[in-house]
Structures are given as C-alpha cells and as structure tokens.
C-alpha cells in the first residue's frame, strides 16, 4: 500500500500546523504555521517529543492515536507562553525520509469550541435539546438536555420510540403518536406535550427526511421545555378571563378605545346604552356617541375626571353618565383607553326626590314654626290675662267660672299645638335623649300632683304603687318619662267617669341581660273594643265612640308615647279590655341604676338657703312687639314687685341698656327692625357677661333647634309662650334666688 508524502512547498503554505512524527512521537517535520499557532518556531519543535507540547491530561490519548498511525482527536496544545490552545488533529500514515511515519495536521479550534459553548449555553438557557428518530433502525437519539427534560438521566442516549412515548403524559401520548404520523405525511412536527408527571410542558419540533422514493427515513429537530411560558400564558389567560368577566358583568358601560379615539370593543351595558352591538361599534369614532364635535382631552392624563356627561343612543335619546377613564398599558406603553360610563339617571331622580323631600320637610318646619308663633302669641295674651283676672279682686263666682273656662280652653288649644310639635320633632328624629339621675318616686309624685286636679273634678281616686325591689335613684330622661306618664294617666282620667286610676311600677325578670322597669296604668273607665286596639298607637287615630264633646284632642298622644318609649329602649302595649270594664296600658323602659346614691336632704338645704336670702326688686327690660303681650308681661312682673320698662324692637333694647342698668331682659326673638337674636349678639359683643343683664329668650316658636339658636346668640335661657306668672317667677328665682 502506497503511503502519501508531503512536499515541503505544500507544507509551507498550509495555515494548519503540520507535524511529521515517528511512531514514537519524535518530531521530524514541523510546518512554519506552528510559530503563529503555538508561538514556537519549527526549529524549537524539531527533534523534540511531540507529547511534550500536549497537555498532561491528553498525552496518553495522543500516544495511542500516534501509535495507531491513523485517526482523529482533540488535544490541548502548549504555547510558548505556557497557555494551552485547543487543537483538532487528523492523523494519517506516510513515508518520511524513507521511514514509516505519521503526519498529524492540527487546527486551532478555539473559535469553533467557543461557538459550540455558546450554542450549548443558549440551548441550556432556552431549555432546548436535539433529538433524532431513525425510522429504519427504530431508534431515537436524544441529547443530554432532552434526557434531563424527559427524566432519562444526565447524559445523551439512544432510546426506543416506545420508551420516549412512555415519558409523555398518558392523556397526551395518543396526540404525540398522531402528530408523528401526520408529520410523516406532511413533513413537519410541531406540538406541545406534558411529561409523565404532568409538571412540565415540552415543545416538540422536527422535520422529516425522505429517501429517493419519497418514504420517510429520518425525523430530527429540537425539544424545548416551555413550562414557564405555559405558566405565563395560563396567568395571562386567567387575567383575560377575569377582565372579560369584569366587563361582561359590570353594571356600568365599558368602552375600550384606541389612541385615535375609535372604539375597539364594548360590553353589554355599552350595547344597551348606545343601541348598537359591539361589532357595530367597533371602528366607529367614540365622539359619535358623546354628542360633541370632538372628544374632550381624555387622552391627556386626566384620569378619573368626569369629562363625558352623556352617551347618545341610536334613537337620539341621551343617558346622563358619570365617566371615569383608565389607560390601556401594554409593555409600558399606552395603546388605548378604557371609558367607564355610569348611568346616573336613577341617581338624579333619587336626588330630585331627596331635594323635594327636603324642601317639603323645610316647608313643614317653617309652617310649624309659623303656626306655633301665630297661635302662641295671642294665646300668651289669653292665658296671661286669665291669670291676672283670677288674681284680681271683685269677681263673683259666675265670673270666676267663666274665666276658668276661658283658661281651660286656651290650655287645651296649647296642648294640641304641643302634641303636633312633639310628633313633628319625633318624626324628624330631632329629639335627643337627655340623661340625668333622678328620683323615681319624686317623678311619680310630681306627675300625680300635676293631674290630681283633673281627677278631683271627676271624683276619681288617683294613686301610684312602686314595688319594693324597684330602686328609687335612676339614670335616664326624666322629662320624656313624665311625658309618657302624663299622656297615659291623662287619657285614663279623660275616659273614666267613676272609680279610680292606678299607676304601678315593677321590675320584670331580665330576659336579655338588660335591666328594665315596667309601668302600668290601670283605670275603671269605658274600655277599648278589641277590633280597635291595633290602631291605638297610629297617629291621629281616635276610637269612634271616643269622639264626643267631652273628649277633645289630636289623637297623637299614644303615637307620641310609643315613639318616646322606643327611644328609651322599651315597648308599649294595651292589655285585653272589654267595653265599660276599664283598660290597662303598660310600657317598659331600659333602666340604669347609679352605683352611688345622692345624699338625702341636699335639695332641702339649698331651698332653705334661698328662702333666707334678702328679697329685692329687680330692674327688668321687656322686649316685645305685641301690645297685648307687653301688658301681660308688665303686669305679671309688676305684681311680683319688679320695675319694668318695655320696648318693641332690638334697636331700642341696645339704646335702653346704654341709658340705664337692667338686671334682666325678657327678649322676644321675632321683632321688627332688629330681632332678639341680633340684639343679644350685639350685647354680648359690647359688654362682658358679668356686666350685661341676664337675657331670657321669649319665643312663640317651639321647634327643636330654637333653644340652640338662642343660646348660640348669647342668651342665657329660653322660655316659650304663653308665659305664666309662676314660670316667670321660677326663671327669676333661678338667676337671682328671690
């Protein structure tokens, strides 16, 4: 067999390094390119052992290759700097200088290896491996990456097709087999399949190689782990589904626009609001549905601003909306805008209704204030004059009876006005609970005493009983408790013509852990028909046979009592009753018992001290524009021994106070030119409190905030008309202990 020889002129021009070696590895010939690749000149290498220029780890492998005389391999070649460079060798036998030798051609494969490493890194980063399916041999060759993905170890290997299929999830195996079959017919494979544990997703790509007859013989391609991508896709899909559901089931209209203001899509509410299907709106300028020539600056970052007021329906009608805007951001860049339009038509209707109700309530309050003022002002004169008449001398019995009748009629009319005002205050929720500590038995005594005259006139027995386990000292709103008792006892007296009225107080067993007291008012009167009991606590309701000339009233007493009792945490009811057999009303209230009791006798001591003070005459200014009321109040005060001056407006009050010193001012609130409130403000501004007179507001109004208005203006106290001599005396005594 002839072996090749290598002419020197050929060797001199080859870029690869050519070594002529004996079978023992002695360098007989070295090409000039060795100096460029290794940094050694041919003279430095010739005669030396080739293996001295190999990396120690590669020397044995290269000895075997050189001894064999033919083959290929890779070796790390030593450079003159001491570094190593990867060399790819091809070894062939030859005759050199008449003896058997080998020629080894070495090429610097640094760049190739760098590219291979880069490719391997890229494949690792992208989780890609290569595979090849030889149909004729029935084997599948898998790279290291594919083996790791499929759980077949860390090194590449050859497997059978069935072994590869077994590493795929059972639900995806038939799909993979069908995809391979289709690829054989169509030329490519492209599909994503789960691994057997269901935790990974592998993307198979491959092409088919066919023989000259067109039969498939080979399939090769890549397998990529796309698990993370599938997770992202799934999360994106969930987001899209949530967003789609949000749009679909949103109660507001949602439009998506591009940056040119054209509609991309709209939800069902948007379709209903515009009268167009989403497919019909798509591509249309949104301004068409706004009713403007051009869009407001909704793309200029003015988010959450109500820049769109209405949406136009295809029939020309408009829906009032409250609009909100949000940018559509993709990859950090705005690509469109969401417009969310809330139909506020119903809200506007509710607002109109609310405003109408508020106007009605305001008109009602104004009417009640006017009614109170216009009726109480003349009633002040009527009742005041009857007081003065009864105190005067020379009236015979008939005249005294007539005066009493006038006074009773006036007080009845005043009671009706008070009932209406009380009901109005409770209905509007403007009656607060005022808590204080009080004596239960004193409260009952005062209430019985207040109504005893009415009972005596009808020769009725009026008494009260308190069970022994009921404490005397309570904390609550004594005023409202008295009001309920007066209503119930007053009704009992009104409809009882002989016999008695009895009030009892007991302490029922606690059912919910809360302490309660029960009040019962029992009479021997005309009773209540069963069919009418359920209506007793309705406003303005009166029993049919109650409506006679001996029982006047508004029918509000029980309705007011019910609301007051419920405010105090209790309930009210009527027990079974038969006509002409009397009736029994009961109610409960939440009870609070103070831990400590006030010392007895302290109130008596205070009263004794006041009685021992020296009495003196006061200088009092009366500000009142009604002539009759001027006379009434003047006479009442003068009878009590006080010096009185009367003026009829606020300006004159200011002037009078400047001219002389007054101890007290009874100030009407409503007066011409300057009212009492403004006059009080000026006095408080111009005089320290200790240097100005005590200011008592006198008003015919009796609405919830009247007292607060007077006190806010700087007045010291408040009285409502009609005024009585005793009420005036009590007010003076409160501030001067006379």
XYZ file of C-alpha atoms in Angstrom, residues 61-706:
646
model
C -4.658 9.583 24.414
C -2.398 11.171 21.794
C 0.245 8.364 22.261
C -2.401 5.812 21.377
C -3.530 7.821 18.355
C 0.041 8.336 17.012
C 0.926 4.700 17.561
C -2.160 3.629 15.614
C -0.992 5.879 12.786
C -4.483 6.959 11.732
C -7.492 8.687 13.294
C -8.739 11.986 14.727
C -8.773 13.622 18.130
C -8.625 16.791 20.174
C -5.692 17.903 22.270
C -4.777 20.959 24.307
C -1.530 22.246 22.660
C 1.036 24.066 24.782
C 2.045 27.565 23.640
C 5.294 29.408 24.211
C 3.536 31.483 26.917
C 2.691 28.376 28.850
C -1.003 28.589 28.000
C -2.888 25.924 26.083
C -4.907 26.162 22.913
C -7.456 23.530 21.747
C -6.280 21.706 18.594
C -8.219 19.324 16.446
C -5.966 16.577 14.967
C -6.239 14.373 11.906
C -3.540 11.633 11.799
C -2.508 9.762 8.606
C 0.379 7.344 7.862
C 3.157 8.451 5.482
C 6.785 7.803 4.415
C 9.114 10.458 5.663
C 12.855 10.394 4.987
C 12.477 6.819 3.827
C 10.923 5.529 7.012
C 7.422 4.756 8.305
C 5.982 7.841 9.936
C 2.714 9.674 10.522
C 1.632 13.128 9.636
C -0.586 14.964 12.122
C -2.454 18.042 10.896
C -3.579 20.289 13.807
C -6.119 23.081 13.503
C -6.870 25.745 16.118
C -10.483 25.049 17.111
C -10.769 27.786 19.761
C -13.401 29.708 17.798
C -15.364 26.580 16.963
C -15.379 25.493 20.593
C -16.423 28.984 21.692
C -19.330 28.841 19.309
C -20.232 25.352 20.498
C -20.141 26.514 24.112
C -22.250 29.499 23.214
C -24.710 27.224 21.461
C -24.772 24.840 24.408
C -25.341 27.741 26.815
C -28.075 29.130 24.611
C -29.721 25.731 24.457
C -29.451 25.385 28.232
C -30.862 28.859 28.789
C -33.742 28.222 26.419
C -34.132 24.638 27.676
C -33.670 23.243 24.177
C -32.250 19.854 23.264
C -31.897 17.956 19.965
C -33.311 14.597 19.002
C -33.315 12.297 16.009
C -35.636 9.407 15.143
C -34.260 6.839 12.693
C -37.341 5.113 11.295
C -35.374 2.354 9.581
C -33.336 1.443 12.670
C -36.237 2.115 15.040
C -34.148 4.144 17.467
C -34.317 7.683 18.859
C -31.124 9.572 19.691
C -31.532 12.144 22.482
C -29.157 14.887 23.583
C -28.219 15.485 27.208
C -30.754 18.327 27.519
C -33.596 16.182 26.212
C -32.684 13.357 28.566
C -32.796 15.750 31.515
C -36.166 17.123 30.402
C -37.626 13.640 29.995
C -36.129 12.312 33.209
C -33.822 9.873 31.370
C -30.577 10.857 33.087
C -27.874 13.496 32.657
C -26.158 12.113 29.540
C -27.343 11.735 25.980
C -28.513 8.306 24.974
C -30.259 6.175 22.392
C -33.785 5.041 23.232
C -36.590 3.171 21.579
C -39.651 5.131 20.308
C -41.878 3.403 22.867
C -39.512 4.446 25.679
C -39.767 8.063 24.571
C -43.563 7.902 24.371
C -43.734 6.470 27.906
C -42.110 9.678 29.211
C -45.150 11.651 27.915
C -48.324 12.163 29.995
C -50.893 9.404 29.378
C -53.502 11.911 28.194
C -51.046 13.312 25.587
C -49.492 10.087 24.227
C -52.059 9.386 21.561
C -51.797 13.006 20.451
C -47.985 12.691 20.071
C -48.331 9.446 18.079
C -50.885 11.091 15.810
C -48.651 14.163 15.394
C -45.713 11.953 14.305
C -47.967 10.132 11.858
C -49.193 13.435 10.425
C -45.589 14.708 10.200
C -44.598 11.662 8.125
C -47.329 12.601 5.698
C -46.966 16.390 5.851
C -43.281 16.861 6.539
C -43.118 18.676 9.954
C -43.903 18.107 13.625
C -44.919 20.952 15.919
C -46.729 20.288 19.208
C -46.653 20.774 22.994
C -46.976 17.742 25.255
C -46.791 17.213 29.023
C -44.233 14.959 30.703
C -45.478 11.870 32.507
C -45.607 13.648 35.891
C -47.724 16.439 34.407
C -45.411 19.140 35.772
C -43.568 20.074 32.575
C -44.562 21.066 29.073
C -42.264 20.062 26.146
C -42.438 21.664 22.729
C -41.537 19.132 20.001
C -40.326 20.461 16.629
C -38.951 18.268 13.838
C -38.631 17.862 10.075
C -38.820 14.687 8.005
C -36.071 13.431 5.698
C -37.241 11.178 2.858
C -35.396 8.816 0.541
C -35.410 8.900 -3.226
C -38.691 7.029 -3.214
C -40.340 9.645 -1.013
C -40.511 7.405 2.019
C -39.704 8.971 5.438
C -36.444 7.643 6.838
C -35.430 10.197 9.460
C -37.015 12.774 11.798
C -34.756 15.271 13.569
C -35.348 18.506 15.401
C -35.495 20.073 18.843
C -37.350 19.642 22.103
C -37.821 22.715 24.319
C -39.054 22.942 27.925
C -41.844 25.590 27.773
C -43.221 25.072 31.286
C -42.570 28.675 32.386
C -44.069 30.019 29.196
C -47.201 27.931 29.743
C -47.472 29.263 33.289
C -47.276 32.824 31.998
C -49.807 32.013 29.286
C -52.126 30.470 31.861
C -51.787 33.511 34.142
C -52.423 35.783 31.186
C -55.445 33.743 30.224
C -56.774 33.950 33.771
C -56.247 37.718 33.715
C -58.017 37.994 30.369
C -60.892 35.870 31.651
C -61.164 37.973 34.816
C -61.086 41.150 32.775
C -63.630 39.736 30.330
C -65.918 38.743 33.213
C -65.423 42.151 34.793
C -66.500 43.822 31.580
C -69.275 41.361 30.869
C -70.927 41.541 34.289
C -70.143 45.193 35.053
C -73.186 47.325 35.849
C -71.528 50.240 34.035
C -70.867 50.674 30.335
C -67.229 49.917 29.443
C -65.752 51.098 26.130
C -62.176 50.375 25.011
C -60.690 52.950 22.612
C -57.528 53.127 20.556
C -55.298 56.198 20.606
C -57.254 57.700 17.711
C -60.439 57.618 19.759
C -62.015 54.763 17.813
C -63.998 52.080 19.644
C -62.272 48.713 19.916
C -64.909 46.949 21.972
C -67.764 47.450 24.424
C -69.635 45.362 26.955
C -73.356 44.507 27.103
C -74.212 47.625 29.105
C -72.474 49.738 26.465
C -74.554 47.991 23.792
C -77.745 48.733 25.728
C -76.727 52.351 26.344
C -75.909 53.038 22.677
C -78.374 50.703 20.968
C -75.549 49.161 18.892
C -73.919 45.750 19.058
C -70.217 45.731 19.965
C -69.383 44.543 16.438
C -71.277 47.538 15.023
C -69.473 49.992 17.316
C -66.014 48.568 16.558
C -64.001 51.027 14.486
C -66.504 53.853 14.992
C -65.256 57.180 16.443
C -66.315 57.377 20.080
C -67.164 61.068 19.701
C -70.203 59.940 17.707
C -71.742 58.618 20.930
C -70.816 61.619 23.083
C -72.819 64.284 21.302
C -69.823 66.607 20.790
C -67.883 67.773 17.760
C -64.683 66.400 19.200
C -63.591 64.367 22.185
C -62.662 66.163 25.413
C -58.978 65.813 26.447
C -59.442 62.297 27.800
C -56.039 61.152 26.466
C -54.095 63.862 28.296
C -53.650 62.108 31.615
C -56.848 63.481 33.159
C -57.831 60.189 34.706
C -60.950 59.852 36.896
C -62.315 63.152 35.638
C -65.939 63.413 34.557
C -65.167 64.801 31.101
C -68.006 62.972 29.349
C -71.503 63.889 30.547
C -73.744 61.803 28.299
C -73.930 58.841 25.924
C -76.205 59.150 22.874
C -78.475 56.242 21.915
C -79.067 55.391 18.286
C -82.651 56.695 18.669
C -81.280 60.116 19.638
C -82.027 59.946 23.349
C -79.230 60.727 25.809
C -78.235 58.957 29.016
C -76.608 61.104 31.694
C -73.411 59.438 32.868
C -70.592 59.809 35.344
C -67.447 58.919 33.407
C -64.100 57.519 34.507
C -61.017 56.841 32.355
C -58.094 54.472 32.649
C -55.190 53.940 30.232
C -54.602 50.629 28.461
C -50.892 49.894 29.038
C -49.032 47.157 27.167
C -45.270 46.700 27.653
C -45.081 50.012 29.453
C -46.678 51.948 26.595
C -50.191 53.362 26.427
C -52.037 51.868 23.487
C -55.565 52.953 24.275
C -58.072 53.999 26.904
C -60.938 52.498 28.863
C -64.015 54.669 29.277
C -66.327 53.600 32.105
C -69.719 55.321 31.982
C -72.133 55.013 34.934
C -75.795 55.718 34.216
C -76.811 58.305 36.800
C -80.366 58.842 35.542
C -81.854 56.967 38.503
C -79.471 58.700 40.886
C -80.612 62.056 39.506
C -84.234 61.038 40.048
C -83.439 59.985 43.608
C -81.562 63.251 44.148
C -84.529 65.237 42.832
C -86.847 63.230 45.082
C -84.493 63.784 48.033
C -84.352 67.515 47.370
C -88.138 67.607 47.047
C -88.475 65.742 50.344
C -86.017 68.128 51.988
C -87.960 71.108 50.626
C -91.166 69.535 51.913
C -89.633 68.977 55.344
C -88.297 72.510 55.366
C -91.692 73.870 54.368
C -93.276 71.696 57.056
C -90.849 73.019 59.676
C -91.453 76.578 58.515
C -95.200 76.022 58.651
C -94.988 74.551 62.149
C -92.808 77.440 63.287
C -95.217 79.956 61.802
C -98.252 78.150 63.246
C -96.601 77.932 66.638
C -95.690 81.597 66.606
C -99.005 82.897 65.281
C -101.089 80.852 67.745
C -98.857 81.060 70.806
C -98.542 84.852 70.610
C -102.288 85.559 71.077
C -102.525 82.573 73.460
C -99.946 84.312 75.637
C -102.386 87.193 75.944
C -105.410 84.952 76.569
C -103.835 82.744 79.239
C -101.839 85.610 80.744
C -104.929 87.776 81.110
C -106.884 84.914 82.707
C -104.071 84.590 85.271
C -104.300 88.301 86.002
C -108.092 88.195 86.169
C -108.088 85.305 88.613
C -105.652 87.183 90.834
C -107.774 90.343 90.762
C -110.448 91.122 93.357
C -114.169 91.689 92.883
C -115.041 88.729 90.614
C -118.198 86.863 91.554
C -118.481 83.073 91.318
C -120.026 83.148 87.830
C -117.269 85.389 86.511
C -114.591 83.176 88.073
C -116.215 80.131 86.404
C -116.191 81.913 83.041
C -112.511 82.850 83.437
C -111.663 79.230 84.329
C -113.498 78.056 81.178
C -111.535 80.539 79.058
C -108.286 79.391 80.631
C -109.143 75.703 80.188
C -109.987 76.228 76.530
C -106.726 78.088 75.993
C -104.704 75.370 77.698
C -106.474 72.707 75.594
C -105.566 74.580 72.419
C -101.981 74.914 73.655
C -101.907 71.169 74.396
C -102.997 70.416 70.830
C -100.209 72.635 69.467
C -97.660 70.911 71.738
C -98.797 67.448 70.587
C -98.368 68.375 66.923
C -94.945 69.879 67.537
C -93.823 66.907 69.643
C -94.927 64.473 66.945
C -93.130 66.505 64.281
C -89.913 66.541 66.322
C -90.034 62.795 66.942
C -90.844 62.045 63.312
C -87.839 64.057 62.119
C -85.523 62.385 64.668
C -84.568 65.723 66.214
C -85.473 64.840 69.800
C -82.382 63.640 71.712
C -82.398 61.672 74.941
C -81.209 63.809 77.876
C -79.728 61.627 80.583
C -79.640 62.626 84.251
C -80.006 60.983 87.658
C -83.450 61.417 89.223
C -85.749 60.047 91.930
C -88.410 57.715 90.516
C -90.813 58.316 93.385
C -90.463 62.096 93.119
C -91.120 61.808 89.377
C -94.351 59.868 90.086
C -95.427 62.275 92.843
C -94.937 65.303 90.593
C -96.836 63.652 87.742
C -99.749 62.614 90.003
C -99.839 66.086 91.537
C -99.938 67.667 88.072
C -103.028 65.627 87.139
C -104.709 65.455 90.554
C -106.933 68.467 89.890
C -108.465 66.756 86.843
C -109.080 63.593 88.898
C -110.655 65.533 91.788
C -113.017 67.340 89.419
C -114.372 63.902 88.381
C -114.206 62.486 91.942
C -111.705 59.803 90.880
C -109.121 58.096 93.046
C -105.607 58.643 91.597
C -102.733 56.681 93.198
C -99.420 55.006 92.438
C -97.587 51.958 93.807
C -93.881 51.065 93.465
C -92.769 47.523 94.239
C -90.125 47.136 96.948
C -87.392 45.797 94.615
C -87.535 48.887 92.386
C -84.694 51.313 93.269
C -85.513 54.975 93.677
C -82.470 56.507 92.011
C -82.427 56.058 88.206
C -80.444 57.481 85.313
C -82.391 58.444 82.185
C -84.523 61.100 80.521
C -86.984 62.047 83.274
C -88.710 64.588 81.033
C -89.688 62.022 78.420
C -90.720 59.512 81.092
C -93.031 62.161 82.610
C -94.428 62.948 79.157
C -95.419 59.308 78.588
C -96.946 59.033 82.075
C -98.904 62.288 81.623
C -100.277 61.035 78.286
C -101.380 57.666 79.667
C -102.704 58.932 83.016
C -104.402 61.872 81.291
C -106.169 59.507 78.877
C -107.207 57.261 81.760
C -108.725 60.228 83.645
C -110.368 61.538 80.469
C -112.239 58.295 79.759
C -113.002 57.260 83.347
C -116.184 58.696 84.884
C -116.188 56.852 88.190
C -113.799 54.664 90.077
C -110.022 55.021 90.037
C -106.790 55.271 88.104
C -103.791 53.344 89.464
C -100.157 53.549 88.344
C -97.843 50.673 89.305
C -94.095 50.234 88.740
C -92.464 46.794 88.781
C -89.135 45.239 87.867
C -89.726 42.348 85.429
C -87.279 39.459 85.122
C -84.435 40.192 82.709
C -84.555 38.098 79.512
C -81.600 39.522 77.595
C -79.400 40.650 80.484
C -80.719 44.231 80.328
C -82.436 45.884 83.306
C -85.948 47.191 82.641
C -88.777 48.792 84.550
C -92.450 48.240 83.730
C -95.071 50.971 84.237
C -98.768 50.038 84.212
C -101.690 52.495 84.123
C -104.999 50.785 85.020
C -108.385 52.538 85.034
C -112.071 51.660 85.555
C -113.226 53.612 82.512
C -115.160 52.844 79.346
C -112.650 50.289 77.997
C -111.495 49.667 74.403
C -113.228 47.460 71.770
C -110.982 44.577 70.667
C -111.241 45.386 66.953
C -109.840 48.872 67.528
C -106.881 48.072 69.785
C -104.397 47.525 66.933
C -104.902 51.105 65.714
C -104.464 52.837 69.081
C -100.835 53.862 68.525
C -101.343 55.197 64.995
C -101.075 58.988 64.546
C -104.379 60.935 64.597
C -106.394 57.798 65.379
C -109.343 58.144 67.748
C -111.861 55.489 68.732
C -115.296 56.045 67.203
C -117.228 56.340 70.443
C -114.482 58.463 71.980
C -115.391 61.249 69.586
C -117.825 63.167 71.688
C -117.825 66.634 73.100
C -116.345 65.511 76.408
C -113.043 64.291 74.936
C -111.045 66.646 72.787
C -107.542 66.064 71.431
C -105.421 65.368 68.375
C -105.171 61.593 68.588
C -101.393 61.971 68.786
C -100.807 61.244 72.470
C -100.398 57.466 72.168
C -98.394 57.735 68.929
C -96.000 60.150 70.642
C -95.829 57.893 73.711
C -94.939 54.890 71.539
C -92.059 56.718 69.884
C -90.763 58.055 73.205
C -90.896 54.594 74.813
C -88.996 53.061 71.886
C -86.383 55.823 72.177
C -85.924 54.771 75.815
C -85.323 51.155 74.801
C -88.753 49.761 75.678
C -92.145 48.882 74.232
C -95.760 49.835 74.910
C -98.968 47.840 74.666
C -102.585 47.654 75.795
C -103.862 44.610 77.686
C -107.128 42.874 76.900
C -110.053 45.118 77.633
C -113.811 44.978 77.222
C -116.136 47.967 76.741
C -117.208 49.524 80.045
C -114.750 47.321 82.006
C -111.779 49.662 82.086
C -108.424 49.439 80.275
C -104.791 48.746 81.140
C -101.798 50.268 79.341
C -98.265 49.063 80.069
C -94.840 50.117 78.874
C -91.225 49.271 79.665
C -88.047 51.351 79.594
C -84.387 50.396 79.909
C -83.291 51.087 83.470
C -79.872 52.269 84.637
C -79.237 52.264 88.386
C -76.372 54.518 89.574
C -73.796 52.785 91.777
C -73.895 55.610 94.306
C -76.995 57.378 95.627
C -77.106 61.170 96.207
C -77.277 62.284 99.835
C -80.800 62.905 101.072
C -81.708 66.389 102.222
C -79.263 68.269 99.977
C -82.104 69.729 97.893
C -83.932 70.886 101.051
C -80.812 72.605 102.321
C -80.434 74.527 99.081
C -84.089 75.597 99.234
C -83.720 76.839 102.814
C -80.689 78.944 101.895
C -82.563 80.534 99.008
C -85.543 81.317 101.231
C -83.309 83.101 103.762
C -81.811 85.452 101.152
C -82.984 89.039 101.224
C -85.722 89.704 98.635
C -85.188 92.686 96.368
C -86.864 94.368 93.406
C -85.229 93.883 90.006
C -84.972 96.268 87.106
C -86.294 94.318 84.133
C -86.437 95.234 80.427
C -89.187 93.588 78.345
C -88.579 93.463 74.577
C -91.930 92.556 72.929
C -93.652 93.954 69.837
C -97.168 92.603 70.562
C -99.113 95.193 72.544
C -101.254 92.695 74.451
C -98.246 90.607 75.418
C -96.469 93.775 76.573
C -99.275 94.474 79.001
C -99.481 90.873 80.199
C -95.770 90.517 80.968
C -95.566 94.005 82.514
C -98.483 93.274 84.853
C -97.044 89.883 85.866
C -93.657 91.364 86.682
C -95.031 94.415 88.471
C -97.258 92.169 90.623
C -94.072 90.372 91.683
C -92.619 93.729 92.770
C -90.212 94.449 89.907
C -89.524 97.662 87.970
C -90.372 97.171 84.271
C -89.527 99.023 81.052
C -90.966 97.882 77.698
C -89.510 98.330 74.177
C -90.697 96.845 70.874
C -87.522 96.076 68.845
C -83.846 95.188 69.122
C -82.519 98.673 68.377
C -84.413 100.052 71.363
C -83.022 97.265 73.540
C -79.462 98.377 72.737
C -80.358 102.011 73.419
C -82.135 101.219 76.709
C -79.197 99.175 78.030
C -76.835 102.044 77.241
C -79.039 104.528 79.133
C -79.586 102.539 82.349
C -78.632 99.318 84.083
C -81.009 96.355 83.956
C -80.829 93.124 85.911
C -82.713 91.066 83.376
C -84.116 91.205 79.838
C -87.086 89.138 78.655
C -86.264 89.232 74.909
C -88.806 88.275 72.256
C -86.986 86.533 69.410
C -89.102 87.798 66.489
C -89.361 91.608 66.434
C -89.375 94.223 63.629
C -86.279 96.152 62.501
C -83.880 94.086 64.649
C -84.795 90.705 66.132
C -83.857 89.433 69.563
C -81.062 87.177 68.311
C -79.156 90.036 66.705
C -79.709 92.265 69.742
C -78.300 89.523 72.006
C -75.221 89.160 69.796
C -74.539 92.921 69.993
C -74.930 92.982 73.771
C -72.521 90.063 74.147
C -70.066 91.802 71.864
C -70.220 95.176 73.649
C -70.444 94.018 77.293
C -68.681 91.341 79.345
C -71.131 88.729 80.569
C -70.841 89.811 84.191
C -71.653 93.429 83.206
C -74.655 92.838 80.972
C -78.209 91.880 82.050
C -79.328 88.245 82.172
C -81.005 87.627 78.788
C -84.008 85.277 78.662
C -85.276 84.362 75.190
C -89.066 84.509 74.865
C -90.453 82.965 71.694
C -93.700 81.663 70.300
C -91.712 79.106 68.275
C -91.157 75.677 69.797
C -89.116 73.762 67.248
C -86.135 71.571 68.236
C -83.376 73.964 67.273
C -84.958 77.168 68.628
